[in-house]
Amino acid sequence: MPVLTVSREGEFAIVTLDNPPVNAVSEEVRKGLVETTAQLDAEDSVEAVVLICAGRTFIAGADVREFGKPPVEPHLPDVVMTLEQACKPWVAAIHGSALGGGFEIAMGCRFRIADEKAKVGLPEVNLGIIPGASGTVRTPRLAGVDAAVELATGGKPLAAPRALEKGLIDKVVAGDLGREAVAFARDALKQPLPTPVSQRTLVPKDDAFWQAERVKAAKAGHSAPLAALEAIRFATTHSFDEAMAHERATFLDLRGSEEAAALRSVFFAERSATRPDFLKGIEPRKLSRIGVVGGGTMGSGIASACLTAGYDLVLIEQNDEALARGRANIEKTFDGAVKRGKMSEDGKARLMEESLSAATDYAALSDCDLVIEAVFEDIAVKRDVFAKLDSHCRADAILATNTSYLDPREIASAVSDASRFLGLHFFSPANIMKLLEIVPVSETAGDVLAAAFSLAAKLGKIPVRAGICEGFIGNRILKRYRAEAEALVRDGVAIADIDAAMRGFGFKMGPFEAQDLGGLDIAFLQREGDRKAGKDIPDTLGDILVRAGRKGQKASGGWYDYVAGDRTPHVSETVADLLGSSVTGSRTMGADEIASHLVGTMAAEGKAIVEEGIAESGTDIDLVEIHGYGFPRWKGGPMFWSERQSAS
Ligand code: 3HC
Ligand code: NAI
């Protein structure tokens, strides 16, 4: 089957591109477009051409799988120019998404119309590159510099109505897109044709504009957004051809960068996360009604996420007061969504009044397909809850625990049929954090595991299967990371230097700052529990601080001092005194050395986790770190990063 087919509708040619799954621009598509343009130019009977795509979307961009290979002719910028210079005007008929090279092709067309649900954008920065086929050069000429900067440096697609307002497209249509495109072309031909985008003039901006935009673009932490901005700035002060040459050189340069390789690896890993090989051919158990037991921090977050995704939800708490608190927690989350324009007041009211029900009686769970437990981290309390679930829930209902550290097997033994049991480890705040560790026990049925993965997909989460060990994947690595950071402090490296090094690497916070935010007491209490159970666990440096009342920001001091109402950490004399006798070395380390050492430690723990079969692959470790622990995605995750370091 050719990727491009041509049909006729009177004097119009309809070119249909069909390159599943997302009509990415491969070498074959580029060649096909050049050949088809020449063929249709030569046909006297053709007045105009409609470019439309089969399947779920318009062209989603250049084929990312070709990025690791040398570029092959015809290059995309030339294809876009060929379309623009065609004798017959082309109309891009967009449904789904026109992204990156897809939108660049649409800009080469004389007109762009879009289905009302379509999106257009230049998401290249998310792959560590900039647009490479005129995105930074044609967009400011088509829709102005502001729109170009928003699209190319932010990387977020715009919905068709917004794109229309900004002049990125000519018309939004409802109904049959092909028919609408032909009707549009027929009308358009009655007027003089608009100037091709490359020949339009643009209005430059002053230095203050670029300065302010540089500050915004730098916040992303990696090079591509700044490079995209610079390419647009260059395009405002140079000719079209000069700007194209500059854009192409930057594009090719970034395409071969470590950041781009890392972001590509994450891109593909994220896309395969919800469909792992071990679930091939397994039909997930159906979920439509979900119960959550416990409406505290995690339960209310999980409930909000499930409600937003369209599930009916039953919230269970131990008494009316706790139930009211749980409902209020959920409502607060929705209020935030309304404030940010992500939810309407009506939408919120519908979820709170129609989709959510709340009870203290477990009988309310009798018709749930899945119940997620998020009560106190106490084995006796959890086993008691699961015994109740066992007697109140339908026999085929899935029962899940959100435990962080308890052994799911001990919880599962409270259930008569463990084939319906598994761990669903959400991260806080559960309505926002993308990671979901899915922890089956040996008895968990295939369709139960598959249901957990499909739940993750519906919630927009990144699921990773984890085996059973203390802390599963993420918290186990976190523990090792913190221990190693403390080891550096004992060796004489300054706490603030370690945090600064990890920020320099790309984390939002270093290990000590992050612990001050979350509270040092959580890990302390866990260790105290183990000590009470007879384990011989020496005091960590964090334990010394907690024993001195320094639990973090909430206690106005932890690893750092804080001034009331201000989250800025200040190096603490008190901490220096408290830890003085534990610091035995006088090691000096540069920022890069500290970061390499600590990321290397994460990778070493990740390797052990994979070798023990707790994680399926290094890629899963990377997804856990990126989506649960703030690892900078443009470094690809600890496993990707360490592998590249040892290869270089
Ligand atoms: N190249 C190659 N494969 C791609 C691709 C691309 N640009 N975009 C998506 N795919 C693949 C995915 O890997 C996945 O493959 P799989 O089924 O084998 O796992 C499949 O298409 C479906 O992808 P999704 O699961 O993401 O499908 P959705 O329907 O949820 O989303 C989409 C569709 C919105 C188009 C989304 O895939 C997307 O955002 N894609 C990336 C778009 C992008 O970044 N474009 C810019 C590319 S760079 C470029 O164009 C440079 C140019 O300026 C020169
Ligand atoms: P929390 O203390 O905020 O909430 C627990 C809730 O459970 C309380 O509202 C309590 O009233 C309710 N509850 C207790 N016993 C109950 C019972 N028998 N029936 C019904 N409700 C009951 O605790 P949090 O932080 O939400 O933690 C819950 C679980 O999630 C724990 O297992 C914890 O380890 C895990 N977890 C916590 C994370 C966090 O960052 N807080 C992250 C990931 C998992």
PDB file of C-alpha atoms and ligand atoms in Angstrom, residues 21-22 24 56-57 60-65 67 76 97 99-102 104 123-124 127 129-133 251 267-268 271-272 275, ligand 1:
ATOM      1  CA  PRO A  21      -0.036   4.859  13.637  1.00  0.00           C
ATOM      2  CA  VAL A  22       0.309   8.679  13.562  1.00  0.00           C
ATOM      3  CA  ALA A  24       4.721  10.517  10.924  1.00  0.00           C
ATOM      4  CA  ARG A  56      -6.514   9.009  14.258  1.00  0.00           C
ATOM      5  CA  THR A  57      -4.551  12.111  13.331  1.00  0.00           C
ATOM      6  CA  ALA A  60       2.156  14.023  14.106  1.00  0.00           C
ATOM      7  CA  GLY A  61       5.610  15.196  13.082  1.00  0.00           C
ATOM      8  CA  ALA A  62       8.831  13.905  11.660  1.00  0.00           C
ATOM      9  CA  ASP A  63       9.388  10.204  12.280  1.00  0.00           C
ATOM     10  CA  VAL A  64      11.265  10.237  15.577  1.00  0.00           C
ATOM     11  CA  ARG A  65      12.612   6.728  14.885  1.00  0.00           C
ATOM     12  CA  PHE A  67      16.430  10.685  14.380  1.00  0.00           C
ATOM     13  CA  LEU A  76      11.672  18.129   5.180  1.00  0.00           C
ATOM     14  CA  SER A  97      -2.936  16.732  15.827  1.00  0.00           C
ATOM     15  CA  LEU A  99       2.542  18.617  15.311  1.00  0.00           C
ATOM     16  CA  GLY A 100       6.134  19.569  14.548  1.00  0.00           C
ATOM     17  CA  GLY A 101       6.885  18.580  10.957  1.00  0.00           C
ATOM     18  CA  GLY A 102       3.143  18.033  10.533  1.00  0.00           C
ATOM     19  CA  GLU A 104       5.354  22.747   9.194  1.00  0.00           C
ATOM     20  CA  PRO A 123       6.431  20.165  20.461  1.00  0.00           C
ATOM     21  CA  GLU A 124      10.018  19.581  19.287  1.00  0.00           C
ATOM     22  CA  LEU A 127      12.360  15.905  22.277  1.00  0.00           C
ATOM     23  CA  ILE A 129      15.370  19.681  19.481  1.00  0.00           C
ATOM     24  CA  ILE A 130      13.879  22.727  17.792  1.00  0.00           C
ATOM     25  CA  PRO A 131      11.606  22.705  14.751  1.00  0.00           C
ATOM     26  CA  GLY A 132      13.751  21.783  11.775  1.00  0.00           C
ATOM     27  CA  ALA A 133      11.563  22.543   8.780  1.00  0.00           C
ATOM     28  CA  PHE A 251      18.163  21.477  14.610  1.00  0.00           C
ATOM     29  CA  PHE A 267       9.342   9.487  24.842  1.00  0.00           C
ATOM     30  CA  PHE A 268       9.304   5.881  23.637  1.00  0.00           C
ATOM     31  CA  ARG A 271       4.484   5.274  25.211  1.00  0.00           C
ATOM     32  CA  SER A 272       5.117   1.608  25.812  1.00  0.00           C
ATOM     33  CA  ARG A 275       1.213  -1.765  27.134  1.00  0.00           C
TER      34      ARG A 275
HETATM   35  N1  3HC B   1       7.479   9.497  15.155  1.00  0.00           N
HETATM   36  C1  3HC B   1       7.438   8.161  15.266  1.00  0.00           C
HETATM   37  N2  3HC B   1       6.543   7.507  16.027  1.00  0.00           N
HETATM   38  C2  3HC B   1       5.642   8.246  16.686  1.00  0.00           C
HETATM   39  C3  3HC B   1       5.619   9.654  16.622  1.00  0.00           C
HETATM   40  C4  3HC B   1       6.596  10.291  15.797  1.00  0.00           C
HETATM   41  N3  3HC B   1       6.635  11.620  15.650  1.00  0.00           N
HETATM   42  N4  3HC B   1       4.607  10.116  17.387  1.00  0.00           N
HETATM   43  C5  3HC B   1       4.020   9.038  17.921  1.00  0.00           C
HETATM   44  N5  3HC B   1       4.635   7.904  17.508  1.00  0.00           N
HETATM   45  C6  3HC B   1       4.278   6.515  17.814  1.00  0.00           C
HETATM   46  C7  3HC B   1       4.383   6.195  19.295  1.00  0.00           C
HETATM   47  O1  3HC B   1       5.691   5.831  19.650  1.00  0.00           O
HETATM   48  C8  3HC B   1       3.407   5.049  19.436  1.00  0.00           C
HETATM   49  O2  3HC B   1       4.049   3.901  18.935  1.00  0.00           O
HETATM   50  P1  3HC B   1       3.710   2.435  19.498  1.00  0.00           P
HETATM   51  O3  3HC B   1       2.248   2.247  19.252  1.00  0.00           O
HETATM   52  O4  3HC B   1       4.590   1.552  18.694  1.00  0.00           O
HETATM   53  O5  3HC B   1       4.069   2.479  20.957  1.00  0.00           O
HETATM   54  C9  3HC B   1       2.304   5.426  18.452  1.00  0.00           C
HETATM   55  O6  3HC B   1       2.893   6.367  17.546  1.00  0.00           O
HETATM   56  C10 3HC B   1       1.112   6.069  19.088  1.00  0.00           C
HETATM   57  O7  3HC B   1       1.539   7.152  19.901  1.00  0.00           O
HETATM   58  P2  3HC B   1       0.728   7.565  21.201  1.00  0.00           P
HETATM   59  O8  3HC B   1       0.557   6.387  22.090  1.00  0.00           O
HETATM   60  O9  3HC B   1       1.406   8.769  21.757  1.00  0.00           O
HETATM   61  O10 3HC B   1      -0.688   7.937  20.542  1.00  0.00           O
HETATM   62  P3  3HC B   1      -1.755   8.996  20.998  1.00  0.00           P
HETATM   63  O11 3HC B   1      -2.905   8.823  20.099  1.00  0.00           O
HETATM   64  O12 3HC B   1      -1.952   8.950  22.486  1.00  0.00           O
HETATM   65  O13 3HC B   1      -1.087  10.425  20.709  1.00  0.00           O
HETATM   66  C11 3HC B   1       0.123  12.048  19.392  1.00  0.00           C
HETATM   67  C12 3HC B   1      -0.840  10.830  19.400  1.00  0.00           C
HETATM   68  C13 3HC B   1      -0.575  13.239  20.063  1.00  0.00           C
HETATM   69  C14 3HC B   1       0.426  12.391  17.989  1.00  0.00           C
HETATM   70  C15 3HC B   1       1.388  11.694  20.194  1.00  0.00           C
HETATM   71  O14 3HC B   1       1.895  10.465  19.716  1.00  0.00           O
HETATM   72  C16 3HC B   1       2.503  12.700  20.095  1.00  0.00           C
HETATM   73  O15 3HC B   1       2.466  13.715  20.760  1.00  0.00           O
HETATM   74  N6  3HC B   1       3.532  12.392  19.297  1.00  0.00           N
HETATM   75  C17 3HC B   1       4.733  13.190  19.220  1.00  0.00           C
HETATM   76  C18 3HC B   1       4.589  14.360  18.334  1.00  0.00           C
HETATM   77  C19 3HC B   1       5.906  15.082  18.191  1.00  0.00           C
HETATM   78  O16 3HC B   1       6.679  15.226  19.110  1.00  0.00           O
HETATM   79  N7  3HC B   1       6.123  15.609  16.993  1.00  0.00           N
HETATM   80  C20 3HC B   1       7.326  16.316  16.677  1.00  0.00           C
HETATM   81  C21 3HC B   1       8.323  15.384  16.113  1.00  0.00           C
HETATM   82  S1  3HC B   1       9.857  16.148  15.803  1.00  0.00           S
HETATM   83  C22 3HC B   1       9.633  16.975  14.334  1.00  0.00           C
HETATM   84  O17 3HC B   1       8.563  16.954  13.780  1.00  0.00           O
HETATM   85  C23 3HC B   1      10.805  17.705  13.830  1.00  0.00           C
HETATM   86  C24 3HC B   1      10.472  18.574  12.681  1.00  0.00           C
HETATM   87  O18 3HC B   1      10.385  19.913  13.103  1.00  0.00           O
HETATM   88  C25 3HC B   1      11.521  18.495  11.628  1.00  0.00           C
END
